[in-house]
Short mmCIF file of C-alpha atoms in Angstrom, two decimals:
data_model
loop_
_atom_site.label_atom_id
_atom_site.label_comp_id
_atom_site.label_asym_id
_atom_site.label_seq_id
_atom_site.Cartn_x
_atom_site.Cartn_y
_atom_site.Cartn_z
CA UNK A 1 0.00 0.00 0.00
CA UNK A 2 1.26 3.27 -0.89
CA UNK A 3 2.62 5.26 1.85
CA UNK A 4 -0.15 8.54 1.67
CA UNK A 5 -2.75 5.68 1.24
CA UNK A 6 -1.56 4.14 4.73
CA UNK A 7 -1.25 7.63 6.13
CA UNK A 8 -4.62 8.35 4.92
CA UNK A 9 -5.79 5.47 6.74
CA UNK A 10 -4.30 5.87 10.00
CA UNK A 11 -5.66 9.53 10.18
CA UNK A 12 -9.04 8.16 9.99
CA UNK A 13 -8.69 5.41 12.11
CA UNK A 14 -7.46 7.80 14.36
CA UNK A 15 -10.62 10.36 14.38
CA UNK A 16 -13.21 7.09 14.49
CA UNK A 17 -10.94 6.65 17.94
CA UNK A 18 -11.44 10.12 19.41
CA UNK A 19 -15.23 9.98 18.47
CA UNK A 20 -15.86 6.70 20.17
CA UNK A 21 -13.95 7.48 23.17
CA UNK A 22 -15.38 11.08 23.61
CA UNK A 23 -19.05 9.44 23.15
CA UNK A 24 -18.29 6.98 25.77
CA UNK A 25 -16.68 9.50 28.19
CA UNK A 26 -19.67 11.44 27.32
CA UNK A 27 -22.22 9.07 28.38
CA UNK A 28 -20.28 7.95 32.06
CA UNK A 29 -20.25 11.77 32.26
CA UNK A 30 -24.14 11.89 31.96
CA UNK A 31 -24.82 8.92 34.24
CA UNK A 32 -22.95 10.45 36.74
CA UNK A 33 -24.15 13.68 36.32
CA UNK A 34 -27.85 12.11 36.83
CA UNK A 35 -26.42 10.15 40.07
CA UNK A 36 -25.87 13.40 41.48
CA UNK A 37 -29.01 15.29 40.18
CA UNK A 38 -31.79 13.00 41.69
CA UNK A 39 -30.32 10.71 44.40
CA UNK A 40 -32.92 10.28 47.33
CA UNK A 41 -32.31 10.85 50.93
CA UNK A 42 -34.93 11.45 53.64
CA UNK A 43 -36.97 14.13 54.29
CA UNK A 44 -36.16 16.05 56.86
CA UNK A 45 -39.33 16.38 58.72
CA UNK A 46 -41.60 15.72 61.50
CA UNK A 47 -43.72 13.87 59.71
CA UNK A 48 -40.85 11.32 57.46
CA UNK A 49 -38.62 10.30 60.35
CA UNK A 50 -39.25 6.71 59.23
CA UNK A 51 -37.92 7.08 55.90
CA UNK A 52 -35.21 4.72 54.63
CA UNK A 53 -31.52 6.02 54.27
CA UNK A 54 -31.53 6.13 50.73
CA UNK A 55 -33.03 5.23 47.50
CA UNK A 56 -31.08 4.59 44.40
CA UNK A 57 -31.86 6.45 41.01
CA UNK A 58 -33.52 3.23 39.35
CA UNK A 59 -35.79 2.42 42.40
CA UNK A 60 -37.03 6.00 42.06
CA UNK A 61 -37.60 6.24 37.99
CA UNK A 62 -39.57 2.67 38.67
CA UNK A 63 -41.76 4.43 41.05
CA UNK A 64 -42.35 7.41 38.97
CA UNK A 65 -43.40 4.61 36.70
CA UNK A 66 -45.63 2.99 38.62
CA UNK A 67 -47.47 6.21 40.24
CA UNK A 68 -47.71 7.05 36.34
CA UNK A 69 -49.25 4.30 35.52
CA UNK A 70 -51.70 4.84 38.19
CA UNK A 71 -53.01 7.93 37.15
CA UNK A 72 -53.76 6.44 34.01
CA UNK A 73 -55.71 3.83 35.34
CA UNK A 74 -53.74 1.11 34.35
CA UNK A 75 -52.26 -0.09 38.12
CA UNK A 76 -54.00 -3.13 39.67
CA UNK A 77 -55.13 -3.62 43.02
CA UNK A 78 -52.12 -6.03 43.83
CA UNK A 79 -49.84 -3.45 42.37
CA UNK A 80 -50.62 -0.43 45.50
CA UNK A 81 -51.00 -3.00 47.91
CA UNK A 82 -47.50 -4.44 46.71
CA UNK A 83 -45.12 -0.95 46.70
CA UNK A 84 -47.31 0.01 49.98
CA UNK A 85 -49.09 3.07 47.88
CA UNK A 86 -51.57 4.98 49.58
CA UNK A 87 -53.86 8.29 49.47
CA UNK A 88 -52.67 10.98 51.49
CA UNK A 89 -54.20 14.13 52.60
CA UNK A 90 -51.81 17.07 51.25
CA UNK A 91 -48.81 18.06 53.96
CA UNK A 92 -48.55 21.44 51.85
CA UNK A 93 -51.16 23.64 49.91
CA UNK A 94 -51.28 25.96 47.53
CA UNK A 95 -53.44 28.24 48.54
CA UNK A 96 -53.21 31.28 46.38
CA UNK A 97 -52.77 33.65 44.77
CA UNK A 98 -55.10 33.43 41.30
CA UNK A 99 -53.21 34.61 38.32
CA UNK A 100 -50.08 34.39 40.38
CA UNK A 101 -48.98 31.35 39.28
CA UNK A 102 -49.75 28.79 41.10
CA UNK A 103 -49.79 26.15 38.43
CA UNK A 104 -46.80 26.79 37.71
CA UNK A 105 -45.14 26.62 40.92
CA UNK A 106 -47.41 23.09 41.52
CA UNK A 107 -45.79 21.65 38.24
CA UNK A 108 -42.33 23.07 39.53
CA UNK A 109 -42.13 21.26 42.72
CA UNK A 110 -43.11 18.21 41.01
CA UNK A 111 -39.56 17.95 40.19
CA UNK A 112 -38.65 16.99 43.35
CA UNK A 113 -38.88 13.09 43.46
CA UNK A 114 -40.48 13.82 47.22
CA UNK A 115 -43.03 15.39 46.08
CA UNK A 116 -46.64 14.31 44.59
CA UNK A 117 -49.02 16.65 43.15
CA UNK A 118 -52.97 16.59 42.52
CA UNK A 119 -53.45 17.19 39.39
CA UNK A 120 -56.60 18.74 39.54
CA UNK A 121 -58.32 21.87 41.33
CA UNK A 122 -60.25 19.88 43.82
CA UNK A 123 -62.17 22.93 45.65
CA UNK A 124 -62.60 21.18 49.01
CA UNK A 125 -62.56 24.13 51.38
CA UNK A 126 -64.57 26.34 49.39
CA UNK A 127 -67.07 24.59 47.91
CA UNK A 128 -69.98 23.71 50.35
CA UNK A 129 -71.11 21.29 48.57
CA UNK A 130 -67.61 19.47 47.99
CA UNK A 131 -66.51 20.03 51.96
CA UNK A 132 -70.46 18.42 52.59
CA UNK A 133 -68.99 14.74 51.57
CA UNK A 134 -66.64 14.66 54.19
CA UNK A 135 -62.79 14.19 54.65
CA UNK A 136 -63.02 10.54 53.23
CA UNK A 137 -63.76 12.22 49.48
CA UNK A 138 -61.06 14.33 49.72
CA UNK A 139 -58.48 12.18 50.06
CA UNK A 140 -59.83 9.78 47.42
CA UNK A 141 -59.12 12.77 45.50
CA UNK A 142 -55.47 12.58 46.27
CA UNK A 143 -53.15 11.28 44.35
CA UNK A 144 -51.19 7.76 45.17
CA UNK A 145 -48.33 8.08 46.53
CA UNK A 146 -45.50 6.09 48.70
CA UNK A 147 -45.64 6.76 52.57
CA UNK A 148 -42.41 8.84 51.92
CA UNK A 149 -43.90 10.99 50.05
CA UNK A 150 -45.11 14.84 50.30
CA UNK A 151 -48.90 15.42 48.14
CA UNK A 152 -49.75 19.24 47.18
CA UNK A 153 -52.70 20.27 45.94
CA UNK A 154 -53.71 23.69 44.82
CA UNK A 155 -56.73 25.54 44.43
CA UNK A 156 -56.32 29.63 44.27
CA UNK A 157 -59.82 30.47 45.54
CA UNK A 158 -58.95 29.20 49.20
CA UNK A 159 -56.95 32.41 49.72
CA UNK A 160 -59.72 34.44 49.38
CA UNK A 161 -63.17 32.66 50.60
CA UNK A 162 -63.41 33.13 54.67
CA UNK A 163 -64.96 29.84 55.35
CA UNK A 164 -61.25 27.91 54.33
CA UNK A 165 -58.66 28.94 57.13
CA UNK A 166 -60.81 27.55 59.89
CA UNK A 167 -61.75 24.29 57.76
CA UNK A 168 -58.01 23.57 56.95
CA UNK A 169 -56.88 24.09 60.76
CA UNK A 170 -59.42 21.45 61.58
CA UNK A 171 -57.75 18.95 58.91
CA UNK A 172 -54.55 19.58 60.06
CA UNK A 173 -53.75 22.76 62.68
CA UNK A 174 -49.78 22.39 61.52
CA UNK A 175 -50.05 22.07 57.84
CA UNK A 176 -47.73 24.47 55.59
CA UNK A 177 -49.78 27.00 53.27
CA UNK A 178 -47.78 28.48 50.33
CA UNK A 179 -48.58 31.97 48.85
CA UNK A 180 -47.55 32.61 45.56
CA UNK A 181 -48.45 36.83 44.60
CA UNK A 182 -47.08 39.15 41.69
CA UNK A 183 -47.29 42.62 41.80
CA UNK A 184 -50.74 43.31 42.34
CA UNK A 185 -52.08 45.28 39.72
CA UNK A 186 -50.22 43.10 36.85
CA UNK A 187 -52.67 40.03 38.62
CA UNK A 188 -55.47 42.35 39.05
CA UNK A 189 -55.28 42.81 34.78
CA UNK A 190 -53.99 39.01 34.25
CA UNK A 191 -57.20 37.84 35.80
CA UNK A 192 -59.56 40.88 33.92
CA UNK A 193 -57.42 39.07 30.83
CA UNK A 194 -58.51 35.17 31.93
CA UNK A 195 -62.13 36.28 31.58
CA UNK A 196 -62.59 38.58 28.76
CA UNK A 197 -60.60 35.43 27.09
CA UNK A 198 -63.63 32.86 28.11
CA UNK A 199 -66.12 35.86 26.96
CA UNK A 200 -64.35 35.96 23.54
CA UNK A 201 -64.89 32.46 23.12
CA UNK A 202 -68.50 32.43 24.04
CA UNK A 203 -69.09 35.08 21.75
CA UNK A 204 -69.90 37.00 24.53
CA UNK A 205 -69.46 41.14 25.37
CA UNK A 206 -67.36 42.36 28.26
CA UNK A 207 -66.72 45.81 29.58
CA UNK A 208 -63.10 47.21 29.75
CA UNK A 209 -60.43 46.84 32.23
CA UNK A 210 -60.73 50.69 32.99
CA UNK A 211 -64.86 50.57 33.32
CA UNK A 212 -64.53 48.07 36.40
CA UNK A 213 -61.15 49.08 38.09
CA UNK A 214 -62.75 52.13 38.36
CA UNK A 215 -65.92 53.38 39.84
CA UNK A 216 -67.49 55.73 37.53
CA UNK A 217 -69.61 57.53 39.96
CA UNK A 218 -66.37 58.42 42.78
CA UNK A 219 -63.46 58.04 39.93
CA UNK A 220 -62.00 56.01 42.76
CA UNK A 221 -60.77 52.45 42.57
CA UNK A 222 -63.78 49.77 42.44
CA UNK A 223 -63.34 47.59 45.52
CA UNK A 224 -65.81 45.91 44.65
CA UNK A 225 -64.52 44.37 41.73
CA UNK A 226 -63.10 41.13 42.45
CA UNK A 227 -59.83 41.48 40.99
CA UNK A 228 -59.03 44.34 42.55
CA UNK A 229 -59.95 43.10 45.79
CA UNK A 230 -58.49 39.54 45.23
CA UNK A 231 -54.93 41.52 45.00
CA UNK A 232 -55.44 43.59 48.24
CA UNK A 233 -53.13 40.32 49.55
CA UNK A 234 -53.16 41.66 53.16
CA UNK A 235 -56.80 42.12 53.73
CA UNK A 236 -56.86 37.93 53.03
CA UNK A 237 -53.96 37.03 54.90
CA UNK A 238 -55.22 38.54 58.14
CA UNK A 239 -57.87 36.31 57.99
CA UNK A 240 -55.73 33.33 57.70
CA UNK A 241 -53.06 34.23 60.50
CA UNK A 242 -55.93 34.16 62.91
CA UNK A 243 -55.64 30.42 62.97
CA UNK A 244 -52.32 29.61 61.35
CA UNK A 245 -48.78 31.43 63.14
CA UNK A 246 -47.12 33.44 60.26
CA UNK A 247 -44.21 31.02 60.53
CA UNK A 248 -46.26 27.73 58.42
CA UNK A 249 -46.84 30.45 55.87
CA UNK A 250 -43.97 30.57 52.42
CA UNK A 251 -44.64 33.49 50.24
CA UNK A 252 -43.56 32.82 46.58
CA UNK A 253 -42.79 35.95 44.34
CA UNK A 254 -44.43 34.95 41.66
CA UNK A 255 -42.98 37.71 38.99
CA UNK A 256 -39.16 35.72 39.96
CA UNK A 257 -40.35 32.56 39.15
CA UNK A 258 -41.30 33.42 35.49
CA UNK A 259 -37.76 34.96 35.30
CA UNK A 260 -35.65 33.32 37.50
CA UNK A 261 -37.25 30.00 38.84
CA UNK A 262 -34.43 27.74 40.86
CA UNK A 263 -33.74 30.87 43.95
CA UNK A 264 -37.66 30.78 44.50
CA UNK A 265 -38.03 26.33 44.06
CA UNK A 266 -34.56 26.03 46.62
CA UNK A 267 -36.33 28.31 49.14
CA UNK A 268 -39.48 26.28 48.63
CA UNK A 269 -37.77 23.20 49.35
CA UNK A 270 -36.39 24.21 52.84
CA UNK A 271 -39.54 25.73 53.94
CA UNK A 272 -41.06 22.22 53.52
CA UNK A 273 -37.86 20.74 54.75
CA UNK A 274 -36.75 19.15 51.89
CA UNK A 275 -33.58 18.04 50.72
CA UNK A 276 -32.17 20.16 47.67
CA UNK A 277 -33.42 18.10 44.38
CA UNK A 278 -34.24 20.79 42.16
CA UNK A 279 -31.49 21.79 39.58
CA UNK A 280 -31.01 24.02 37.10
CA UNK A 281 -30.71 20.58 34.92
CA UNK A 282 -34.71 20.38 35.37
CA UNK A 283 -35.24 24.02 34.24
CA UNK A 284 -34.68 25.19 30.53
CA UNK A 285 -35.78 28.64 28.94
CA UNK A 286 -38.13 28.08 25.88
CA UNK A 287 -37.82 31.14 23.87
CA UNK A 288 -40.31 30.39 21.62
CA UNK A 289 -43.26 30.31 24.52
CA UNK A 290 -41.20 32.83 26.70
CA UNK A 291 -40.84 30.31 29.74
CA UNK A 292 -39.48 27.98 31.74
CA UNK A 293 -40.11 24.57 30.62
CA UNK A 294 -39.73 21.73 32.67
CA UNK A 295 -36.75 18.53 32.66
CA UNK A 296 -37.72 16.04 34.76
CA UNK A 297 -34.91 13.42 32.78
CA UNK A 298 -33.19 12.94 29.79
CA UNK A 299 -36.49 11.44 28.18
CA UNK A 300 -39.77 13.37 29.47
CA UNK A 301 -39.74 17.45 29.51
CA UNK A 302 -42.79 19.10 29.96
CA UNK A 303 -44.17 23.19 29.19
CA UNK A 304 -47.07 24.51 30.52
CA UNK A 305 -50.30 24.85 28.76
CA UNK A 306 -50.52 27.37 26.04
CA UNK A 307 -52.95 29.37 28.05
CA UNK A 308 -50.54 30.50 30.00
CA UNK A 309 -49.17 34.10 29.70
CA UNK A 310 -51.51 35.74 27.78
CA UNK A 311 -51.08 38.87 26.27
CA UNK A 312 -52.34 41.79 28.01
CA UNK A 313 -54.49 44.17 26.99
CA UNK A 314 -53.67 47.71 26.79
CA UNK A 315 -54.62 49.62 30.08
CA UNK A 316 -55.04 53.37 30.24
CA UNK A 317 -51.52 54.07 32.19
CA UNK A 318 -53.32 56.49 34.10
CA UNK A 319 -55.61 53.82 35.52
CA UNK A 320 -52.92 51.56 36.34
CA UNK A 321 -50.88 54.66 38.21
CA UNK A 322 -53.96 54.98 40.23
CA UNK A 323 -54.63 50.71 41.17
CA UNK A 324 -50.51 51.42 42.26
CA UNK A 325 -50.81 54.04 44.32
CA UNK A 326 -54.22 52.44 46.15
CA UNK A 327 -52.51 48.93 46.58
CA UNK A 328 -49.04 50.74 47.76
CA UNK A 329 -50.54 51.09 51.31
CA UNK A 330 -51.56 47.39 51.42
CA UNK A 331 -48.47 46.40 49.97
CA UNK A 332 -46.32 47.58 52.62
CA UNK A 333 -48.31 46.26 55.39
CA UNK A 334 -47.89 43.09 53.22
CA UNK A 335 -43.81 43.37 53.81
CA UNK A 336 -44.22 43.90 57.09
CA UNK A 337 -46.23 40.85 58.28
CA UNK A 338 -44.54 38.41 55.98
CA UNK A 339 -41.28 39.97 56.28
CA UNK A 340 -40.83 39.88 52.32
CA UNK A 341 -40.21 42.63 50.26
CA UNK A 342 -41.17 42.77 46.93
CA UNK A 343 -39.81 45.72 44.18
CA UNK A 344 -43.45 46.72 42.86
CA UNK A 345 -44.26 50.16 42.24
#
């Protein structure tokens, strides 16, 4: 063989080499990296000192398997009584604030492999009718989950309906309430926006922002509009602290977790005592929907419904100047109880 031809020959021999060996140190990088990302420990609570030491990666991607698999429908009988699944009333709720993003921050913490969400709005506490059939429905509502395990469920209209603080301290007098709020004036218009949307689609009329923010008779803000009220996040909190101490209350700033979600998840995770699970491996910017979208492994990723982040309409700046300076009061009082301060205007 000529000598360029063997030349040649070894050169390319010698690139197939590097490829191989930089795929394989590739993939014992990514394992690794995984092993590190989701390994389980206990909780650190009251409530889990009886959980083992640890539980390998595989156990817990078999699990996530199996709980999927139940949601679906498709588990049998002998399958929960086998991996010791049960129904658990929620250690944690989500308890507000509407258009503050509280899906999103439910979907969030189900990255943590601790942690087991409901996916649906049950309205327990609220609805009459619902809290009629008793504490044995509303766990049947739960999801299944292993006895290690933290359930969350979420359902925004508990923040503001008087009848819920009482009816959760009766469930459970030292369960831990999360708060998620965005500046309130940006909520007050992002839940105006949900329901001229549903209008819209119904074909159906619906008065400006500006016509119910503001009373036309006084040309003062409209209290009685719900979304105004709903985002007067003091006047609803006050309500709640007379049965729950401030200290089983986590408020999320909602506006950070659009921009900036792992600070707000991390402090989420120690205020339910959690060991730190969530990575910025789980979190990835989608620039074509403008937010965080969800990693939960190298196969599944998940993005929030399209719904969210609507665009807003425009609002008379005037108008919103005015919501800013009534809610500015109630804001501060806000920062004072909680002891977190926000940068709205």
């Amino acid at each position: 063989m000529p000598f360029k031809q063997q030349a040649l020959l070894r050169q390319k021999l010698f690139v197939l080499g590097s490829l191989a060996i930089g795929s394989l140190l590739y993939l014992v990088a990514r394992v690794g990296s995984l092993d590190r990302l989701q390994p389980i420990c206990p909780i650190e609570s009251r409530v889990a000192s009886h959980l083992p030491e640890q539980f390998p990666l595989r156990t817990l991607q078999y699990k996530r398997g199996i709980l999927h698999e139940l949601r679906k429908g498709n588990a049998t009988k002998e399958q929960i009584r086998l991996h010791n699944l049960v129904q658990q009333l929620p250690r944690a709720i989500i308890i507000g604030v509407r258009k503050g993003g509280t899906r999103a921050l439910l979907e969030m913490l189900n990255l943590h492999p601790a942690v087991v969400k409901a996916s649906q709005e049950i309205h327990f506490f609220d609805n009459d009718q619902n809290y009629a059939r008793g504490m044995d429905w509303y766990r049947e509502k739960m999801p299944f989950s292993f006895p290690h395990q933290i359930t969350i469920e979420k359902s925004p209209a508990y923040f503001i309906t008087e009848e819920v603080p009482e009816r959760i301290f009766k469930m459970n007098s030292s369960i831990k309430l999360l708060i998620i709020v965005r500046e309130p004036t940006t909520r007050a218009i992002s839940d105006y926006t949900q329901v001229l949307e549903g209008k819209e689609r119904k074909n159906k009329t619906y008065h400006k922002f500006e016509k119910l923010a503001i009373d036309s008779n006084t040309c003062e803000v409209n209290t009685k509009y719900k979304a105004v009220r709903t985002s007067i996040y003091t006047k609803h909190l006050e309500r709640w602290l007379k049965y729950f101490p401030v200290e089983q209350f986590h408020i999320v700033d909602g506006d950070r977790l659009i921009s900036d979600p792992l600070p707000e998840l991390q402090l989420v995770e120690r205020f339910l005592s959690l060991p730190p699970r969530i990575s910025q491996y789980n979190l990835y910017f989608n620039a074509t929907r403008g937010f965080y979208c969800l990693r939960f492994n190298i196969v599944f990723n998940k993005c929030l419904a399209g719904s969210k982040g609507r665009i807003h309409p425009e609002v008379d700046p005037a108008v919103v100047a005015k919501l800013r300076r009534f809610f500015h009061p109630f804001n501060q009082k806000f920062y004072q109880i909680t002891g977190r301060t926000f940068n709205w205007l």
